[in-house]
PDB file of C-alpha atoms and ligand atoms in Angstrom:
ATOM      1  CA  UNK A   1      10.085  -9.820 -21.501  1.00 65.00           C
ATOM      2  CA  UNK A   2      10.256 -12.749 -19.112  1.00 93.00           C
ATOM      3  CA  UNK A   3       8.136 -12.055 -16.081  1.00 97.00           C
ATOM      4  CA  UNK A   4       9.541 -14.897 -14.055  1.00 97.00           C
ATOM      5  CA  UNK A   5      13.247 -13.793 -14.692  1.00 97.00           C
ATOM      6  CA  UNK A   6      12.321 -10.317 -13.719  1.00 98.00           C
ATOM      7  CA  UNK A   7      10.529 -11.475 -10.643  1.00 98.00           C
ATOM      8  CA  UNK A   8      13.461 -13.591  -9.437  1.00 97.00           C
ATOM      9  CA  UNK A   9      15.925 -10.711 -10.070  1.00 97.00           C
ATOM     10  CA  UNK A  10      13.769  -8.295  -7.841  1.00 98.00           C
ATOM     11  CA  UNK A  11      13.280 -10.945  -5.246  1.00 98.00           C
ATOM     12  CA  UNK A  12      17.119 -11.474  -5.090  1.00 97.00           C
ATOM     13  CA  UNK A  13      17.414  -7.758  -4.012  1.00 96.00           C
ATOM     14  CA  UNK A  14      14.890  -8.081  -1.254  1.00 98.00           C
ATOM     15  CA  UNK A  15      15.563  -9.622   2.129  1.00 98.00           C
ATOM     16  CA  UNK A  16      13.136 -12.095   3.561  1.00 96.00           C
ATOM     17  CA  UNK A  17      11.489  -9.818   6.077  1.00 96.00           C
ATOM     18  CA  UNK A  18      10.505  -7.376   3.313  1.00 98.00           C
ATOM     19  CA  UNK A  19       7.237  -8.130   1.333  1.00 98.00           C
ATOM     20  CA  UNK A  20       7.194  -7.682  -2.367  1.00 98.00           C
ATOM     21  CA  UNK A  21       3.928  -6.453  -3.936  1.00 98.00           C
ATOM     22  CA  UNK A  22       4.034  -6.943  -7.765  1.00 98.00           C
ATOM     23  CA  UNK A  23       2.188  -4.032  -9.019  1.00 98.00           C
ATOM     24  CA  UNK A  24       0.039  -5.295 -11.877  1.00 98.00           C
ATOM     25  CA  UNK A  25      -1.983  -2.112 -12.649  1.00 98.00           C
ATOM     26  CA  UNK A  26      -2.926  -2.007 -16.404  1.00 97.00           C
ATOM     27  CA  UNK A  27      -1.506  -5.383 -16.990  1.00 97.00           C
ATOM     28  CA  UNK A  28      -3.794  -8.364 -17.995  1.00 97.00           C
ATOM     29  CA  UNK A  29      -4.676 -11.412 -16.056  1.00 97.00           C
ATOM     30  CA  UNK A  30      -2.329 -13.686 -17.986  1.00 97.00           C
ATOM     31  CA  UNK A  31       0.729 -11.681 -16.916  1.00 97.00           C
ATOM     32  CA  UNK A  32      -0.419 -11.843 -13.345  1.00 98.00           C
ATOM     33  CA  UNK A  33      -0.850 -15.511 -13.784  1.00 98.00           C
ATOM     34  CA  UNK A  34       2.813 -15.845 -15.036  1.00 98.00           C
ATOM     35  CA  UNK A  35       3.997 -14.108 -11.866  1.00 98.00           C
ATOM     36  CA  UNK A  36       1.721 -16.354  -9.762  1.00 98.00           C
ATOM     37  CA  UNK A  37       3.033 -19.489 -11.338  1.00 98.00           C
ATOM     38  CA  UNK A  38       6.582 -18.219 -10.280  1.00 97.00           C
ATOM     39  CA  UNK A  39       5.365 -18.102  -6.728  1.00 97.00           C
ATOM     40  CA  UNK A  40       4.182 -14.509  -6.358  1.00 98.00           C
ATOM     41  CA  UNK A  41       1.019 -14.085  -4.297  1.00 98.00           C
ATOM     42  CA  UNK A  42       0.791 -10.335  -3.403  1.00 98.00           C
ATOM     43  CA  UNK A  43      -0.358  -8.044  -6.243  1.00 98.00           C
ATOM     44  CA  UNK A  44      -1.091  -4.273  -6.289  1.00 98.00           C
ATOM     45  CA  UNK A  45      -3.753  -2.425  -8.281  1.00 98.00           C
ATOM     46  CA  UNK A  46      -4.656   1.241  -8.378  1.00 98.00           C
ATOM     47  CA  UNK A  47      -8.082   1.240  -9.846  1.00 98.00           C
ATOM     48  CA  UNK A  48     -11.017  -0.474  -7.886  1.00 98.00           C
ATOM     49  CA  UNK A  49     -12.963  -1.492 -10.887  1.00 98.00           C
ATOM     50  CA  UNK A  50      -9.878  -3.115 -12.481  1.00 98.00           C
ATOM     51  CA  UNK A  51      -8.995  -5.020  -9.308  1.00 98.00           C
ATOM     52  CA  UNK A  52     -12.623  -6.266  -8.811  1.00 98.00           C
ATOM     53  CA  UNK A  53     -12.634  -7.383 -12.599  1.00 98.00           C
ATOM     54  CA  UNK A  54      -9.300  -9.305 -12.087  1.00 98.00           C
ATOM     55  CA  UNK A  55     -10.105 -10.947  -8.967  1.00 98.00           C
ATOM     56  CA  UNK A  56     -12.565 -13.615 -10.169  1.00 98.00           C
ATOM     57  CA  UNK A  57     -10.181 -14.421 -13.127  1.00 98.00           C
ATOM     58  CA  UNK A  58      -7.321 -15.317 -11.029  1.00 98.00           C
ATOM     59  CA  UNK A  59      -6.378 -17.819  -8.210  1.00 98.00           C
ATOM     60  CA  UNK A  60      -8.396 -17.131  -5.016  1.00 98.00           C
ATOM     61  CA  UNK A  61      -5.139 -17.299  -2.740  1.00 98.00           C
ATOM     62  CA  UNK A  62      -3.931 -14.138  -4.231  1.00 98.00           C
ATOM     63  CA  UNK A  63      -3.609 -11.151  -1.640  1.00 98.00           C
ATOM     64  CA  UNK A  64      -4.936  -8.042  -3.434  1.00 99.00           C
ATOM     65  CA  UNK A  65      -3.334  -4.631  -2.370  1.00 98.00           C
ATOM     66  CA  UNK A  66      -5.037  -1.494  -3.394  1.00 98.00           C
ATOM     67  CA  UNK A  67      -2.176   1.087  -3.800  1.00 98.00           C
ATOM     68  CA  UNK A  68      -3.769   4.042  -5.346  1.00 94.00           C
ATOM     69  CA  UNK A  69      -6.016   6.833  -4.217  1.00 95.00           C
ATOM     70  CA  UNK A  70      -9.271   5.416  -3.244  1.00 97.00           C
ATOM     71  CA  UNK A  71     -12.616   7.354  -3.788  1.00 97.00           C
ATOM     72  CA  UNK A  72     -15.381   6.667  -1.296  1.00 98.00           C
ATOM     73  CA  UNK A  73     -17.817   5.553  -4.018  1.00 98.00           C
ATOM     74  CA  UNK A  74     -15.384   2.898  -5.211  1.00 98.00           C
ATOM     75  CA  UNK A  75     -14.794   1.162  -1.796  1.00 98.00           C
ATOM     76  CA  UNK A  76     -17.628  -1.157  -2.199  1.00 98.00           C
ATOM     77  CA  UNK A  77     -16.000  -2.900  -5.357  1.00 98.00           C
ATOM     78  CA  UNK A  78     -13.050  -4.215  -3.382  1.00 98.00           C
ATOM     79  CA  UNK A  79     -14.419  -4.392   0.183  1.00 98.00           C
ATOM     80  CA  UNK A  80     -15.325  -8.214  -0.080  1.00 98.00           C
ATOM     81  CA  UNK A  81     -11.723  -9.368  -0.805  1.00 98.00           C
ATOM     82  CA  UNK A  82      -9.017  -6.693  -0.585  1.00 98.00           C
ATOM     83  CA  UNK A  83      -6.034  -7.684   1.577  1.00 98.00           C
ATOM     84  CA  UNK A  84      -4.557  -4.294   2.415  1.00 98.00           C
ATOM     85  CA  UNK A  85      -5.566  -0.703   1.470  1.00 98.00           C
ATOM     86  CA  UNK A  86      -2.271   1.201   1.262  1.00 98.00           C
ATOM     87  CA  UNK A  87      -3.270   4.847   0.799  1.00 97.00           C
ATOM     88  CA  UNK A  88      -5.944   5.856   3.332  1.00 98.00           C
ATOM     89  CA  UNK A  89      -5.659   9.521   3.569  1.00 97.00           C
ATOM     90  CA  UNK A  90      -8.735  10.911   5.364  1.00 97.00           C
ATOM     91  CA  UNK A  91     -11.150  10.138   8.033  1.00 98.00           C
ATOM     92  CA  UNK A  92     -13.854  10.124   5.358  1.00 98.00           C
ATOM     93  CA  UNK A  93     -12.292   7.169   3.471  1.00 98.00           C
ATOM     94  CA  UNK A  94     -11.514   5.270   6.723  1.00 98.00           C
ATOM     95  CA  UNK A  95     -15.244   5.758   7.742  1.00 98.00           C
ATOM     96  CA  UNK A  96     -16.436   4.377   4.327  1.00 98.00           C
ATOM     97  CA  UNK A  97     -13.950   1.451   4.410  1.00 98.00           C
ATOM     98  CA  UNK A  98     -15.240   0.661   7.867  1.00 98.00           C
ATOM     99  CA  UNK A  99     -18.885   0.677   6.724  1.00 98.00           C
ATOM    100  CA  UNK A 100     -18.206  -1.565   3.766  1.00 98.00           C
ATOM    101  CA  UNK A 101     -16.033  -3.876   5.868  1.00 98.00           C
ATOM    102  CA  UNK A 102     -18.837  -4.175   8.313  1.00 98.00           C
ATOM    103  CA  UNK A 103     -21.242  -5.200   5.540  1.00 98.00           C
ATOM    104  CA  UNK A 104     -19.049  -8.063   4.761  1.00 98.00           C
ATOM    105  CA  UNK A 105     -18.466  -8.897   8.386  1.00 98.00           C
ATOM    106  CA  UNK A 106     -14.646  -8.402   8.122  1.00 98.00           C
ATOM    107  CA  UNK A 107     -11.907  -6.164   9.298  1.00 98.00           C
ATOM    108  CA  UNK A 108      -9.859  -4.404   6.510  1.00 98.00           C
ATOM    109  CA  UNK A 109      -6.308  -3.747   7.132  1.00 98.00           C
ATOM    110  CA  UNK A 110      -5.171  -0.122   5.943  1.00 98.00           C
ATOM    111  CA  UNK A 111      -2.141   1.998   5.884  1.00 98.00           C
ATOM    112  CA  UNK A 112      -2.068   5.605   6.297  1.00 98.00           C
ATOM    113  CA  UNK A 113      -0.641   7.562   3.357  1.00 98.00           C
ATOM    114  CA  UNK A 114       1.665  10.400   4.232  1.00 98.00           C
ATOM    115  CA  UNK A 115       2.841  13.175   1.769  1.00 96.00           C
ATOM    116  CA  UNK A 116       6.680  12.797   1.907  1.00 95.00           C
ATOM    117  CA  UNK A 117       7.696  14.102  -1.573  1.00 93.00           C
ATOM    118  CA  UNK A 118       8.633  17.615  -2.614  1.00 90.00           C
ATOM    119  CA  UNK A 119       6.196  17.467  -5.454  1.00 85.00           C
ATOM    120  CA  UNK A 120       2.709  18.981  -4.957  1.00 83.00           C
ATOM    121  CA  UNK A 121       0.264  16.279  -4.438  1.00 77.00           C
ATOM    122  CA  UNK A 122      -3.476  16.315  -3.433  1.00 74.00           C
ATOM    123  CA  UNK A 123      -2.892  13.020  -1.636  1.00 88.00           C
ATOM    124  CA  UNK A 124      -1.231  12.034   1.581  1.00 95.00           C
ATOM    125  CA  UNK A 125      -1.600  13.173   5.215  1.00 97.00           C
ATOM    126  CA  UNK A 126       0.521  15.557   7.178  1.00 96.00           C
ATOM    127  CA  UNK A 127       1.475  14.432  10.689  1.00 96.00           C
ATOM    128  CA  UNK A 128      -0.775  16.925  12.200  1.00 97.00           C
ATOM    129  CA  UNK A 129      -3.823  15.811  10.302  1.00 97.00           C
ATOM    130  CA  UNK A 130      -3.107  12.119  11.006  1.00 98.00           C
ATOM    131  CA  UNK A 131      -2.931  12.942  14.723  1.00 97.00           C
ATOM    132  CA  UNK A 132      -6.150  14.689  14.603  1.00 98.00           C
ATOM    133  CA  UNK A 133      -7.805  11.784  12.930  1.00 98.00           C
ATOM    134  CA  UNK A 134      -6.310   9.206  15.282  1.00 98.00           C
ATOM    135  CA  UNK A 135      -7.364  11.140  18.314  1.00 97.00           C
ATOM    136  CA  UNK A 136     -11.045  11.766  17.161  1.00 98.00           C
ATOM    137  CA  UNK A 137     -13.912   9.940  18.713  1.00 98.00           C
ATOM    138  CA  UNK A 138     -15.202   9.093  15.192  1.00 98.00           C
ATOM    139  CA  UNK A 139     -12.063   7.139  14.433  1.00 98.00           C
ATOM    140  CA  UNK A 140     -12.071   5.424  17.695  1.00 97.00           C
ATOM    141  CA  UNK A 141     -15.460   4.002  16.866  1.00 98.00           C
ATOM    142  CA  UNK A 142     -14.347   2.251  13.773  1.00 98.00           C
ATOM    143  CA  UNK A 143     -14.376  -1.374  14.718  1.00 98.00           C
ATOM    144  CA  UNK A 144     -13.949  -2.774  11.081  1.00 98.00           C
ATOM    145  CA  UNK A 145     -10.630  -1.231  10.100  1.00 98.00           C
ATOM    146  CA  UNK A 146      -7.208  -2.018  11.495  1.00 98.00           C
ATOM    147  CA  UNK A 147      -4.391   0.573  10.673  1.00 98.00           C
ATOM    148  CA  UNK A 148      -1.240  -1.516  10.254  1.00 98.00           C
ATOM    149  CA  UNK A 149       1.262   1.177   9.319  1.00 98.00           C
ATOM    150  CA  UNK A 150       2.195   3.871   6.930  1.00 98.00           C
ATOM    151  CA  UNK A 151       2.775   4.297   3.211  1.00 98.00           C
ATOM    152  CA  UNK A 152       4.524   6.949   1.016  1.00 98.00           C
ATOM    153  CA  UNK A 153       5.952   7.777  -2.289  1.00 97.00           C
ATOM    154  CA  UNK A 154       9.336   9.699  -2.734  1.00 96.00           C
ATOM    155  CA  UNK A 155       9.852  12.508  -5.261  1.00 95.00           C
ATOM    156  CA  UNK A 156      10.437  11.248  -8.806  1.00 93.00           C
ATOM    157  CA  UNK A 157      14.137  12.461  -9.153  1.00 94.00           C
ATOM    158  CA  UNK A 158      17.684  11.180  -9.832  1.00 95.00           C
ATOM    159  CA  UNK A 159      18.714  12.698  -6.448  1.00 97.00           C
ATOM    160  CA  UNK A 160      19.159   9.636  -4.393  1.00 97.00           C
ATOM    161  CA  UNK A 161      20.016  11.634  -1.291  1.00 97.00           C
ATOM    162  CA  UNK A 162      16.649  13.478  -1.540  1.00 97.00           C
ATOM    163  CA  UNK A 163      14.903  10.132  -1.994  1.00 97.00           C
ATOM    164  CA  UNK A 164      16.641   8.742   1.043  1.00 98.00           C
ATOM    165  CA  UNK A 165      15.798  11.727   3.249  1.00 98.00           C
ATOM    166  CA  UNK A 166      12.110  11.421   2.306  1.00 97.00           C
ATOM    167  CA  UNK A 167      12.040   7.639   3.186  1.00 98.00           C
ATOM    168  CA  UNK A 168      13.785   8.569   6.389  1.00 98.00           C
ATOM    169  CA  UNK A 169      11.021  11.001   7.034  1.00 98.00           C
ATOM    170  CA  UNK A 170       8.383   8.331   6.541  1.00 98.00           C
ATOM    171  CA  UNK A 171      10.233   6.086   8.915  1.00 98.00           C
ATOM    172  CA  UNK A 172      10.315   8.858  11.581  1.00 98.00           C
ATOM    173  CA  UNK A 173       6.568   9.284  11.180  1.00 98.00           C
ATOM    174  CA  UNK A 174       6.068   5.640  11.696  1.00 98.00           C
ATOM    175  CA  UNK A 175       8.261   5.644  14.845  1.00 98.00           C
ATOM    176  CA  UNK A 176       6.200   8.599  16.301  1.00 98.00           C
ATOM    177  CA  UNK A 177       2.849   6.881  15.829  1.00 98.00           C
ATOM    178  CA  UNK A 178       4.293   3.646  16.940  1.00 98.00           C
ATOM    179  CA  UNK A 179       5.186   5.518  20.278  1.00 97.00           C
ATOM    180  CA  UNK A 180       1.909   7.250  20.564  1.00 96.00           C
ATOM    181  CA  UNK A 181      -1.319   6.074  19.131  1.00 96.00           C
ATOM    182  CA  UNK A 182      -0.128   2.419  18.341  1.00 98.00           C
ATOM    183  CA  UNK A 183       1.947   1.816  21.544  1.00 96.00           C
ATOM    184  CA  UNK A 184       0.263  -1.477  22.297  1.00 93.00           C
ATOM    185  CA  UNK A 185      -0.663  -2.411  18.785  1.00 97.00           C
ATOM    186  CA  UNK A 186       1.579  -5.400  17.578  1.00 97.00           C
ATOM    187  CA  UNK A 187      -0.108  -5.156  14.169  1.00 98.00           C
ATOM    188  CA  UNK A 188       1.249  -1.566  13.542  1.00 98.00           C
ATOM    189  CA  UNK A 189       4.412  -2.608  11.764  1.00 98.00           C
ATOM    190  CA  UNK A 190       4.387  -1.901   8.220  1.00 98.00           C
ATOM    191  CA  UNK A 191       6.062   0.714   6.221  1.00 98.00           C
ATOM    192  CA  UNK A 192       5.183   0.562   2.448  1.00 98.00           C
ATOM    193  CA  UNK A 193       7.750   2.461   0.537  1.00 98.00           C
ATOM    194  CA  UNK A 194       9.830   1.983  -2.507  1.00 98.00           C
ATOM    195  CA  UNK A 195       9.001   1.280  -6.298  1.00 98.00           C
ATOM    196  CA  UNK A 196      10.974   0.075  -9.280  1.00 98.00           C
ATOM    197  CA  UNK A 197      13.339   3.114  -9.358  1.00 97.00           C
ATOM    198  CA  UNK A 198      13.992   3.332  -5.533  1.00 97.00           C
ATOM    199  CA  UNK A 199      13.246   0.152  -3.665  1.00 98.00           C
ATOM    200  CA  UNK A 200      16.827  -0.606  -2.769  1.00 98.00           C
ATOM    201  CA  UNK A 201      17.054   2.742  -0.892  1.00 98.00           C
ATOM    202  CA  UNK A 202      13.590   2.139   0.746  1.00 98.00           C
ATOM    203  CA  UNK A 203      14.781  -1.179   2.027  1.00 98.00           C
ATOM    204  CA  UNK A 204      17.954   0.342   3.451  1.00 98.00           C
ATOM    205  CA  UNK A 205      15.778   3.004   5.212  1.00 98.00           C
ATOM    206  CA  UNK A 206      13.399   0.433   6.722  1.00 98.00           C
ATOM    207  CA  UNK A 207      10.680  -0.534   4.195  1.00 98.00           C
ATOM    208  CA  UNK A 208       8.680  -3.667   5.279  1.00 98.00           C
ATOM    209  CA  UNK A 209       6.757  -3.622   2.041  1.00 98.00           C
ATOM    210  CA  UNK A 210       7.916  -2.506  -1.515  1.00 98.00           C
ATOM    211  CA  UNK A 211       5.630  -1.997  -4.417  1.00 98.00           C
ATOM    212  CA  UNK A 212       7.390  -2.891  -7.766  1.00 98.00           C
ATOM    213  CA  UNK A 213       5.562  -2.743 -11.150  1.00 98.00           C
ATOM    214  CA  UNK A 214       7.549  -1.880 -14.269  1.00 98.00           C
ATOM    215  CA  UNK A 215      10.675  -3.843 -13.296  1.00 98.00           C
ATOM    216  CA  UNK A 216       8.534  -7.041 -13.132  1.00 98.00           C
ATOM    217  CA  UNK A 217       5.837  -6.502 -15.812  1.00 98.00           C
ATOM    218  CA  UNK A 218       7.688  -4.068 -18.121  1.00 96.00           C
ATOM    219  CA  UNK A 219       6.899  -0.304 -18.731  1.00 94.00           C
ATOM    220  CA  UNK A 220       3.249   0.624 -18.836  1.00 89.00           C
ATOM    221  CA  UNK A 221       1.904   1.966 -22.041  1.00 78.00           C
TER     222      UNK A 221
HETATM  223  C1  LIG B 301       2.464   2.398 -10.135  1.00 90.95           C
HETATM  224  C2  LIG B 301       2.765   2.382  -8.662  1.00 90.95           C
HETATM  225  C3  LIG B 301       3.875   1.601  -8.074  1.00 90.95           C
HETATM  226  C4  LIG B 301       4.782   0.868  -9.022  1.00 90.95           C
HETATM  227  O1  LIG B 301       5.532   1.663  -9.799  1.00 90.95           O
HETATM  228  P1  LIG B 301       6.765   1.193 -10.733  1.00 90.95           P
HETATM  229  O2  LIG B 301       7.668   2.333 -10.916  1.00 90.95           O
HETATM  230  O3  LIG B 301       6.157   0.644 -11.973  1.00 90.95           O
HETATM  231  O4  LIG B 301       7.424   0.079  -9.910  1.00 90.95           O
HETATM  232  C5  LIG B 301       4.076   1.602  -6.664  1.00 90.95           C
HETATM  233  N1  LIG B 301       3.330   2.455  -5.868  1.00 90.95           N
HETATM  234  C6  LIG B 301       2.268   3.142  -6.422  1.00 90.95           C
HETATM  235  C7  LIG B 301       1.366   3.768  -5.333  1.00 90.95           C
HETATM  236  C8  LIG B 301       2.024   3.058  -7.783  1.00 90.95           C
HETATM  237  O5  LIG B 301       0.913   3.811  -8.051  1.00 90.95           O
END
């Protein structure tokens, strides 16, 4: 398992306008360092305490992406340094992120997570709920968060047409929001979709960020 070779292989599939996040969840700091030494700077974690534990062990110019479901009582662990929170899916979590960001005198970038898969999931917004949030006075008062785009996960299936349809759906959600709530917002430009099994399809359907773990670091135990 050569991380640098894997990383180069994945990067060769990705056009320059798409950002690769190396998903390092469950992997130790030395594996992250190996990818860093090959030039990778953006890493993804899905547990707040794990990310907070790795942060001081690794170079300070790493951009840390929080890609999992974030509980309100965990935001404080990552608020000082997180680069982008990918899976904001309620007004409650946006308010907590805003509160913690304010404590550290910063603005935290977030993506709204949408439920696009056929699988049942507790997580991810519907368009209707997202619009309710974005039109609420409470949301409009949040000065320490910035919503930079959308995120989603396709169904875990071999049916590539289904996966493609789900990514298209996320892209259409992005376009609708871009034309409504984020008309003047140049920073609203990210579509985070695609993992080891489906990132080439995601790129064809307009991903600006892909999140790839096992194809770089190997299968998780
Ligand atoms: C684990 C994870 C990934 C990466 O998955 P791989 O299949 O290992 O590439 C991407 N996105 C999210 C939200 C994840 O939890």
